[in-house]
mmCIF file of C-alpha atoms in Angstrom:
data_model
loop_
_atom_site.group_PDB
_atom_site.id
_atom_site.type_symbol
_atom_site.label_atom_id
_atom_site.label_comp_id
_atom_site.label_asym_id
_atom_site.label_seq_id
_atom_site.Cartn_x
_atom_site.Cartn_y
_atom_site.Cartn_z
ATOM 1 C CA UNK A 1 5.222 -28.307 0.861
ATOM 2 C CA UNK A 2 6.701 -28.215 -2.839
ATOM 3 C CA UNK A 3 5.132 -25.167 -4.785
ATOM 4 C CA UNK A 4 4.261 -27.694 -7.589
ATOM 5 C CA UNK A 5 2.255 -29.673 -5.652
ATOM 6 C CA UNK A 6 0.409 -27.019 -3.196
ATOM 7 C CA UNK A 7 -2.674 -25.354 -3.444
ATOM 8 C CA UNK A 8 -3.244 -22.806 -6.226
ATOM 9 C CA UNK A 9 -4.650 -20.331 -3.757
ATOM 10 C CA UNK A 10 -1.494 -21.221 -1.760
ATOM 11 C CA UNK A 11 1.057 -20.332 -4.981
ATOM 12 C CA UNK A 12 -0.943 -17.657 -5.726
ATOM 13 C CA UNK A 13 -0.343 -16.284 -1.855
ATOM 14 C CA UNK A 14 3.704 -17.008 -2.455
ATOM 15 C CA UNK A 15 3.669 -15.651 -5.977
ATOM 16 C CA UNK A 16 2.120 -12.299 -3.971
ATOM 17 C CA UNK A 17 4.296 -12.297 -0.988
ATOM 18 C CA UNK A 18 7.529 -12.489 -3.222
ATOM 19 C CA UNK A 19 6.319 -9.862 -5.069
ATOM 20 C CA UNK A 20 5.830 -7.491 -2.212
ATOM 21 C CA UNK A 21 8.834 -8.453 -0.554
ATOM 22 C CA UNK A 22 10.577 -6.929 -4.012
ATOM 23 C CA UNK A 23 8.545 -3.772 -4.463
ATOM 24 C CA UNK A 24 8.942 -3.037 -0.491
ATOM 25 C CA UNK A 25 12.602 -3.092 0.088
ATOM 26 C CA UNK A 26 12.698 -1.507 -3.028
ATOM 27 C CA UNK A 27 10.286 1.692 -2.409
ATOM 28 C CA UNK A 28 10.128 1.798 1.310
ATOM 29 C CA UNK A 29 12.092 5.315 1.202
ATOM 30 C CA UNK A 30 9.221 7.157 -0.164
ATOM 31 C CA UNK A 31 6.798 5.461 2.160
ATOM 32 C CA UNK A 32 8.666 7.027 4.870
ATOM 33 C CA UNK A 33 9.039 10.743 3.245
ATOM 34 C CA UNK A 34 5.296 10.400 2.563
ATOM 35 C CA UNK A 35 4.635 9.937 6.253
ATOM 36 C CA UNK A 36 6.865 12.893 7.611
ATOM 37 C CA UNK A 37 5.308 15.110 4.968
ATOM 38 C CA UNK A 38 1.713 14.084 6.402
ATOM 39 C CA UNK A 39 2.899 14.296 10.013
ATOM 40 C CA UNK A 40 4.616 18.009 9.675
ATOM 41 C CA UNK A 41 3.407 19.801 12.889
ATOM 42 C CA UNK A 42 1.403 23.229 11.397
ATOM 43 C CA UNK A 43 4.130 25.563 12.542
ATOM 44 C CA UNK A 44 6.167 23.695 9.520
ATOM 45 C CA UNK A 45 5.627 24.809 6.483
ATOM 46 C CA UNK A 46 6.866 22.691 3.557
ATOM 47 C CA UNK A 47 7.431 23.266 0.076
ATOM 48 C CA UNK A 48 4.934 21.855 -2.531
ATOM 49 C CA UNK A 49 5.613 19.216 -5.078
ATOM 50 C CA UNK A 50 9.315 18.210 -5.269
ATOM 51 C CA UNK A 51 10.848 20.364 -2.934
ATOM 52 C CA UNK A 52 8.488 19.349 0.102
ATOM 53 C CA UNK A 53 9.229 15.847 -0.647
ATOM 54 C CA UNK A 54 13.408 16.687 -1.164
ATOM 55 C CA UNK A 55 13.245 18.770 2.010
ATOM 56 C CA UNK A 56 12.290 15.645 4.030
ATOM 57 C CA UNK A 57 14.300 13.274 2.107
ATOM 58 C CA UNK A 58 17.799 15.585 2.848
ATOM 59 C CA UNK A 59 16.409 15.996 6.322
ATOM 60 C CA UNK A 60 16.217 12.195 7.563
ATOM 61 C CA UNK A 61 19.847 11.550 5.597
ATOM 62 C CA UNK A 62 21.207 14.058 7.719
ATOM 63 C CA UNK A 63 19.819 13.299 10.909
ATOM 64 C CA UNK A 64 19.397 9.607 10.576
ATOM 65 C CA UNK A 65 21.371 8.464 7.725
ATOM 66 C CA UNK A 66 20.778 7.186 4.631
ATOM 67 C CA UNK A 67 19.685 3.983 6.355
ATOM 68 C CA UNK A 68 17.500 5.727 8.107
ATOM 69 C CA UNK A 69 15.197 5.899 4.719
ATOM 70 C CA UNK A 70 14.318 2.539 5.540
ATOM 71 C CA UNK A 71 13.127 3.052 9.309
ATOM 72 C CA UNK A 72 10.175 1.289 9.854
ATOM 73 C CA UNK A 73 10.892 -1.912 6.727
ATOM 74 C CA UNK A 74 10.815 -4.014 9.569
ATOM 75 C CA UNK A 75 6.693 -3.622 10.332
ATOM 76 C CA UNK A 76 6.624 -3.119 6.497
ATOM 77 C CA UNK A 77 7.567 -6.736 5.291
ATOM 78 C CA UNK A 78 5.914 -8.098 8.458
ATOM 79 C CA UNK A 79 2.912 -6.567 6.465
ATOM 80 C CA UNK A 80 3.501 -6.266 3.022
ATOM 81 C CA UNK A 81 4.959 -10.214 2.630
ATOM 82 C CA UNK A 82 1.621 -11.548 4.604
ATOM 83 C CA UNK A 83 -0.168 -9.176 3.246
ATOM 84 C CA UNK A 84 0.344 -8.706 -0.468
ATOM 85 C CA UNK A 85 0.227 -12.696 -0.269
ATOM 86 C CA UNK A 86 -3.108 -12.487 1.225
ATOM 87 C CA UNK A 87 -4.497 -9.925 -1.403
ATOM 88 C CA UNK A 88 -3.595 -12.081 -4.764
ATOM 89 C CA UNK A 89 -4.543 -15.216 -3.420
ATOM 90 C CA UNK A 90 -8.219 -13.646 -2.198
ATOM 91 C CA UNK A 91 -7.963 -12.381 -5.678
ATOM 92 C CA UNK A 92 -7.448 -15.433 -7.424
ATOM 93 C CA UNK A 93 -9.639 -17.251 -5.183
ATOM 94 C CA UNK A 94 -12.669 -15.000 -5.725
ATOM 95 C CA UNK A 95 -11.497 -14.806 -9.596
ATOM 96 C CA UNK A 96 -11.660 -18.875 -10.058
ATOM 97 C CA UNK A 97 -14.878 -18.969 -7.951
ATOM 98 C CA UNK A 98 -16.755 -16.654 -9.909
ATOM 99 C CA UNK A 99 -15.622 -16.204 -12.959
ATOM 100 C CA UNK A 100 -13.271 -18.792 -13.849
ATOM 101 C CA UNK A 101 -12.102 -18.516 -17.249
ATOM 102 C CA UNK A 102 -13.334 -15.636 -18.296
ATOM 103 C CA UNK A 103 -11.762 -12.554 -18.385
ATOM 104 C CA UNK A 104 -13.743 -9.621 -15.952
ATOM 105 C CA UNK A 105 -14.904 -6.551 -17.387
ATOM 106 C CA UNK A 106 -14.903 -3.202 -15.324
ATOM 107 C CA UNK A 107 -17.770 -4.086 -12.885
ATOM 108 C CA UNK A 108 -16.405 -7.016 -11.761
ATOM 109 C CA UNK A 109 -12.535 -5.910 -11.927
ATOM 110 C CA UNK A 110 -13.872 -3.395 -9.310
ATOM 111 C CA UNK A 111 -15.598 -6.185 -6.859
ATOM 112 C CA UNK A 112 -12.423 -8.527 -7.035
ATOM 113 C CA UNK A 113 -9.981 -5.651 -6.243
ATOM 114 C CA UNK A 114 -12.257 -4.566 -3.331
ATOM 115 C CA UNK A 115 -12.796 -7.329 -2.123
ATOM 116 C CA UNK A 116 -9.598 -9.232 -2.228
ATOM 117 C CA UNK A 117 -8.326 -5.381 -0.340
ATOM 118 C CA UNK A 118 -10.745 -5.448 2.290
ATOM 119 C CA UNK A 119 -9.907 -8.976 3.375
ATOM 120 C CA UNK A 120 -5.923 -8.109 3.479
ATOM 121 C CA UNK A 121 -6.738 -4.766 4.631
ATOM 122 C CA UNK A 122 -8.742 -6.080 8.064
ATOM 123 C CA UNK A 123 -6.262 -9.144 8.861
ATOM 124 C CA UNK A 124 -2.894 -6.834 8.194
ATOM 125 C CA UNK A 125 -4.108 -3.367 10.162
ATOM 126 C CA UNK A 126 -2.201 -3.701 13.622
ATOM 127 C CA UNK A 127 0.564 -4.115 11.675
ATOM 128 C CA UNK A 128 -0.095 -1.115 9.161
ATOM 129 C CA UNK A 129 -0.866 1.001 13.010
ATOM 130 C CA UNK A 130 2.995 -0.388 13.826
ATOM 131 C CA UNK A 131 4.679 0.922 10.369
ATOM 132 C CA UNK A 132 2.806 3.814 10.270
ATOM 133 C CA UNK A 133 4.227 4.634 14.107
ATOM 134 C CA UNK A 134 7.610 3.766 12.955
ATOM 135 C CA UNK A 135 7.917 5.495 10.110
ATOM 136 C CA UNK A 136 6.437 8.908 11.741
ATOM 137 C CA UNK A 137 9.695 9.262 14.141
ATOM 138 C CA UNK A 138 7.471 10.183 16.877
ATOM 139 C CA UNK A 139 7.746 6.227 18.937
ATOM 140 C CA UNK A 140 10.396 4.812 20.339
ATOM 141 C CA UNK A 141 9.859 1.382 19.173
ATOM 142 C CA UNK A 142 12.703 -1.263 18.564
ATOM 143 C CA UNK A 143 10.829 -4.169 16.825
ATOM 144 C CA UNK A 144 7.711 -4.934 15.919
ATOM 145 C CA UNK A 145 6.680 -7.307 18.679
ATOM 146 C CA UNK A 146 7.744 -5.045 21.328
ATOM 147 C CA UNK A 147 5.517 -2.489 19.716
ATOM 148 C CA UNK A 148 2.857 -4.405 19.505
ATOM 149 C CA UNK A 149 2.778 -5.557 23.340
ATOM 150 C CA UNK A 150 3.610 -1.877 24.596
ATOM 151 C CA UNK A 151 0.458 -0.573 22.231
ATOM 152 C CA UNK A 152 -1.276 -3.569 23.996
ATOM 153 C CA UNK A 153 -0.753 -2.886 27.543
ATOM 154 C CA UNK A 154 -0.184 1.322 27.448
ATOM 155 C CA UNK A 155 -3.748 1.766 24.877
ATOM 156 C CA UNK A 156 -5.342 -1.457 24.455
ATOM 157 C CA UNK A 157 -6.029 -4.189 21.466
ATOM 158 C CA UNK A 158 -8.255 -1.335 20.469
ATOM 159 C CA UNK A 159 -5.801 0.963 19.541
ATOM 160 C CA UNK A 160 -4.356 -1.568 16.895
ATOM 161 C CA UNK A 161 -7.848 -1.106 14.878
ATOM 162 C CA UNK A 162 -7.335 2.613 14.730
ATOM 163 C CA UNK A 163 -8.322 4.598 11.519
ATOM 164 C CA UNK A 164 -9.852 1.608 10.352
ATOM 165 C CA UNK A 165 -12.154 3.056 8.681
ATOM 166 C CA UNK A 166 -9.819 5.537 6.485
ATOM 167 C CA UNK A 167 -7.533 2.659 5.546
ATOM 168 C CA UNK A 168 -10.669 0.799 4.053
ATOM 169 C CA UNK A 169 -11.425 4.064 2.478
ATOM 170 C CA UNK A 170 -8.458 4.672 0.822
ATOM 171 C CA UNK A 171 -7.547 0.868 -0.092
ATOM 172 C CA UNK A 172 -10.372 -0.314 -1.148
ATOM 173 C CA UNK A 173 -11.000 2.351 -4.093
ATOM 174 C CA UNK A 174 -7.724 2.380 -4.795
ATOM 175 C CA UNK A 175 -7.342 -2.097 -5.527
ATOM 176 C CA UNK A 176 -10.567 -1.493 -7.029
ATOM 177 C CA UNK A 177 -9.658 1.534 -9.375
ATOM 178 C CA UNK A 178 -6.423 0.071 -10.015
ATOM 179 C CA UNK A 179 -7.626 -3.617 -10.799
ATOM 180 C CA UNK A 180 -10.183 -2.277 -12.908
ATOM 181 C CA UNK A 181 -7.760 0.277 -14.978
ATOM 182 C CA UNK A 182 -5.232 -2.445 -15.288
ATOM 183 C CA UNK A 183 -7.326 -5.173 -16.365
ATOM 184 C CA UNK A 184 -8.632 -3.198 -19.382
ATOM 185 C CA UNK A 185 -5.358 -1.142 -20.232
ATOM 186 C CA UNK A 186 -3.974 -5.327 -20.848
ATOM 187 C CA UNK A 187 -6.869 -6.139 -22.600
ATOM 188 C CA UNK A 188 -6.657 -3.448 -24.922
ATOM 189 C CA UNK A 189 -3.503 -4.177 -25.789
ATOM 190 C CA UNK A 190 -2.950 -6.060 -29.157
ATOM 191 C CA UNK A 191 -3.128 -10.206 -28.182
ATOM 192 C CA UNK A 192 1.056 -10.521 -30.119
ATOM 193 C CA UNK A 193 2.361 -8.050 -27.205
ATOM 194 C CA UNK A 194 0.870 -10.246 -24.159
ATOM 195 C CA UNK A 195 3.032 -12.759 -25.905
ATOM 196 C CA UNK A 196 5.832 -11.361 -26.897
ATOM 197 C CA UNK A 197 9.283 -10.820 -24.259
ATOM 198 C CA UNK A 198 8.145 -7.565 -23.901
ATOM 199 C CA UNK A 199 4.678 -8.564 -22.313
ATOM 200 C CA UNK A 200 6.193 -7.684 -18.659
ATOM 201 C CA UNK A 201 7.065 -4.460 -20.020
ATOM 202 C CA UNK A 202 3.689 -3.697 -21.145
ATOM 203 C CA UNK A 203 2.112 -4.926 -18.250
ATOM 204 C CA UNK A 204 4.108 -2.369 -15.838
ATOM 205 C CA UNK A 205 3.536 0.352 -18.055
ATOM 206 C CA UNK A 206 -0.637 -0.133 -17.745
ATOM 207 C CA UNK A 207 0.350 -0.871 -14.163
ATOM 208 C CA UNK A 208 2.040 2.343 -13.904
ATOM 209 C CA UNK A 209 -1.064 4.352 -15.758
ATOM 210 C CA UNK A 210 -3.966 2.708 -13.235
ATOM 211 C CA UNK A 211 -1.542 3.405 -10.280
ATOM 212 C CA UNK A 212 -1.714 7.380 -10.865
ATOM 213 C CA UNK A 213 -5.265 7.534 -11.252
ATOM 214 C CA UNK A 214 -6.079 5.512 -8.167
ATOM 215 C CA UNK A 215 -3.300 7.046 -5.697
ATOM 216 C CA UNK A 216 -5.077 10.265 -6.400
ATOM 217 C CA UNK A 217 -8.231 9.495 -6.075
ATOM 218 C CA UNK A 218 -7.611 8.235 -2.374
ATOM 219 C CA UNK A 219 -4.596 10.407 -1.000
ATOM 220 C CA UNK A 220 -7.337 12.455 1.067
ATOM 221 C CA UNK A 221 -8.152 8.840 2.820
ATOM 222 C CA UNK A 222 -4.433 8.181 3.318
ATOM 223 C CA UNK A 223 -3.672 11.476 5.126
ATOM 224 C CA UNK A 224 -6.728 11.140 7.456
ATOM 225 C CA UNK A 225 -5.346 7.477 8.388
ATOM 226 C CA UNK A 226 -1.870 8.520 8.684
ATOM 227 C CA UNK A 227 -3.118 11.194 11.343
ATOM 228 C CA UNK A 228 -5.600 8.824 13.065
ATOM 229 C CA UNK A 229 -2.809 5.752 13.491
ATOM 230 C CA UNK A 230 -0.267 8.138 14.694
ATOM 231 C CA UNK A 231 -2.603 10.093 17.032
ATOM 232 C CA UNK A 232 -5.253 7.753 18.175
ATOM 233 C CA UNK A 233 -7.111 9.733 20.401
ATOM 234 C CA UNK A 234 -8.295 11.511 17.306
ATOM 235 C CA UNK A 235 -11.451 9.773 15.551
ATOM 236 C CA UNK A 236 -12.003 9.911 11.909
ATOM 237 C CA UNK A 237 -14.268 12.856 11.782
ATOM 238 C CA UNK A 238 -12.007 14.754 14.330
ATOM 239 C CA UNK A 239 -8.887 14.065 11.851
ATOM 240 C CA UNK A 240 -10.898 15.414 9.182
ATOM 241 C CA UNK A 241 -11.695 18.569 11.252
ATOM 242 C CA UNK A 242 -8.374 19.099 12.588
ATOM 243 C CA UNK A 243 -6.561 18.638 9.032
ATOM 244 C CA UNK A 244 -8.782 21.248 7.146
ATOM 245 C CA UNK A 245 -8.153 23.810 10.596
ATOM 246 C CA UNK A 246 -4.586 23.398 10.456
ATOM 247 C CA UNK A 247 -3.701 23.571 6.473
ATOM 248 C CA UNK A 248 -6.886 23.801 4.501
ATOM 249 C CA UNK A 249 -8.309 21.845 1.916
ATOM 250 C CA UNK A 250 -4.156 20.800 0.392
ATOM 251 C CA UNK A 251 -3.651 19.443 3.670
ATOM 252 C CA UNK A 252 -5.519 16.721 2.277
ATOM 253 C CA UNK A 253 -2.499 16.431 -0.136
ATOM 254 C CA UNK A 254 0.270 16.161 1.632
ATOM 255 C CA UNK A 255 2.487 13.697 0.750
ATOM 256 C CA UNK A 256 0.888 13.047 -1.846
ATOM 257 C CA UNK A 257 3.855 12.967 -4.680
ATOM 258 C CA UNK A 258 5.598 9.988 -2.718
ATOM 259 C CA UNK A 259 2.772 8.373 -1.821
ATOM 260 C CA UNK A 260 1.910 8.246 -5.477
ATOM 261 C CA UNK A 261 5.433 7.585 -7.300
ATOM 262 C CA UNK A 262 5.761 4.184 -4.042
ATOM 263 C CA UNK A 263 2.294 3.002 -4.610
ATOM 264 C CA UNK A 264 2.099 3.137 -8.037
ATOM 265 C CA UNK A 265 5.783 1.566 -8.696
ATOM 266 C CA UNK A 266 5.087 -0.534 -6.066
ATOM 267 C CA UNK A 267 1.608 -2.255 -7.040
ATOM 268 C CA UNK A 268 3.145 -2.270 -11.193
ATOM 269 C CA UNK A 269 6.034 -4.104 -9.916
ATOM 270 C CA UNK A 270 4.232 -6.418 -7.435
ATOM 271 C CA UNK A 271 1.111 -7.237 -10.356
ATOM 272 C CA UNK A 272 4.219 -7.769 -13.051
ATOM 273 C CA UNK A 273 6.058 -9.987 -10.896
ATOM 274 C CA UNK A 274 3.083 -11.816 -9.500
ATOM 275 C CA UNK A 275 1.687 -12.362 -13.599
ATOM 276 C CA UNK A 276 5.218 -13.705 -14.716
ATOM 277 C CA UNK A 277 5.569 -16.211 -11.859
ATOM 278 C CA UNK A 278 1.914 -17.626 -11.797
ATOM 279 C CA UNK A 279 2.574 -17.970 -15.786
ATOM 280 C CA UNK A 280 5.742 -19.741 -14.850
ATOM 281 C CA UNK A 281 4.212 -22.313 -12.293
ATOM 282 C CA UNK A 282 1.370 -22.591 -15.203
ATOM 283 C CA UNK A 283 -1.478 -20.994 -13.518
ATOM 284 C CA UNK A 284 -3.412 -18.053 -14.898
ATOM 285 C CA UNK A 285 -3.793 -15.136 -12.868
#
């Protein structure tokens, strides 16, 4: 099927999936240092801020390589390209049903984030469980369909649903906060600059302000899933528990300076790119 004759929901889903496919290869590095900070065993005591996150960095070059900063892209496209494609054209579906022309204020910015999240966020979780495993070190996996049968048969289907309930809790407020910031940081911006050349620019740079504000708002939800995915005996509650035990309330934290610089750069580059090629294919987003 030609892109200018499909579906608008279906360019809106390719727009999205080339966009992730960008901002994942790109930022997949600190996804991984982000995990081994949140995975530390509590005898480990990392540095705070910059040098935690420099520690682990220095640690997997050494011992796996510099390509071993991209361990685990493999589960991450097989999520992010689906994915990402999945969000933006939920988004623009839900956008053209209910609103159509019209540009949403805060309120409903917050409901078509959400929304268009929980929908990727429920299809794309046994692969999120896969990524999360491969980027912890702790699994021996080789690809992502032999890591998805050997969960199968050694766990159960079940296990591929774990920390469900975390991962809606952190990505949920966070599309929502973000959609919501970014829609009215562009609106607010004068109508000759969403014109202009340097319109994707601007657009990054309110992408870049809603990003920081929403990945810190949910980076207690993103440790508690990271813990729950990689140890899924643990439920939700005894994550929580176990967390606060081992390294108090900035165990809730950790990670927390990667996770914020990867989702932030990553959801500004994957809205920019997204914007730019729906205006190109003569669609509004």
């Amino acid at each position: 099927m030609e892109l200018s004759v499909a579906h608008p929901a279906v360019k809106a889903f390719m727009c999205g999936s080339f966009s992730g496919t960008c901002s994942t290869l790109l930022f997949q590095p600190l996804d991984l240092v982000k995990t081994r900070l949140q995975t530390l065993q509590s005898t480990v005591q990392p540095g705070s801020g910059r040098v935690g996150m420099m520690t682990v960095l220095l640690s997997v070059v050494r011992t796996e390589r510099l390509l071993g900063l991209w361990k685990g892209v493999s589960p991450s496209f097989a999520r992010t390209i689906p994915g990402v494609g999945i969000y933006f054209s939920t988004y623009y579906s839900l956008k053209q049903h209910f609103y159509q022309d019209d540009r949403p204020g805060p309120l409903p910015a917050v409901l078509l984030g959400g929304g268009a999240r929980t929908v990727a966020g429920v299809l794309m979780l046994p692969v999120t469980v896969i990524k999360t495993r491969f980027e912890c070190g702790r699994y021996s996996y080789v690809s992502v369909s032999g890591a998805l049968r050997s969960v199968c048969q050694t766990e159960g289907p079940a296990a591929l649903y774990s920390g469900l309930m975390p991962t809606l809790l952190r990505d949920v407020p966070f599309s929502a906060i973000y959609v919501m910031f970014y829609s009215q940081t562009k609106a607010a911006l004068p109508s000759e600059v969403g014109a202009s050349p340097s319109a994707p620019l601007a657009n990054f740079s309110c992408g870049i302000l809603a990003g920081v504000l929403a990945s810190l708002i949910t980076q207690p939800a993103d440790v508690v899933k990271t813990h729950v995915q990689v140890n899924p005996q643990l439920r939700t509650a005894e994550a929580i528990r176990y967390i606060y035990t081992e390294h108090g309330a900035q165990g809730f934290f950790r990670g927390a300076l990667p996770r914020s610089l990867r989702r932030t750069m990553m959801a500004a580059m994957a809205w920019t790119v997204y914007e730019q090629m729906m205006a190109h294919i003569g669609l509004k987003s």
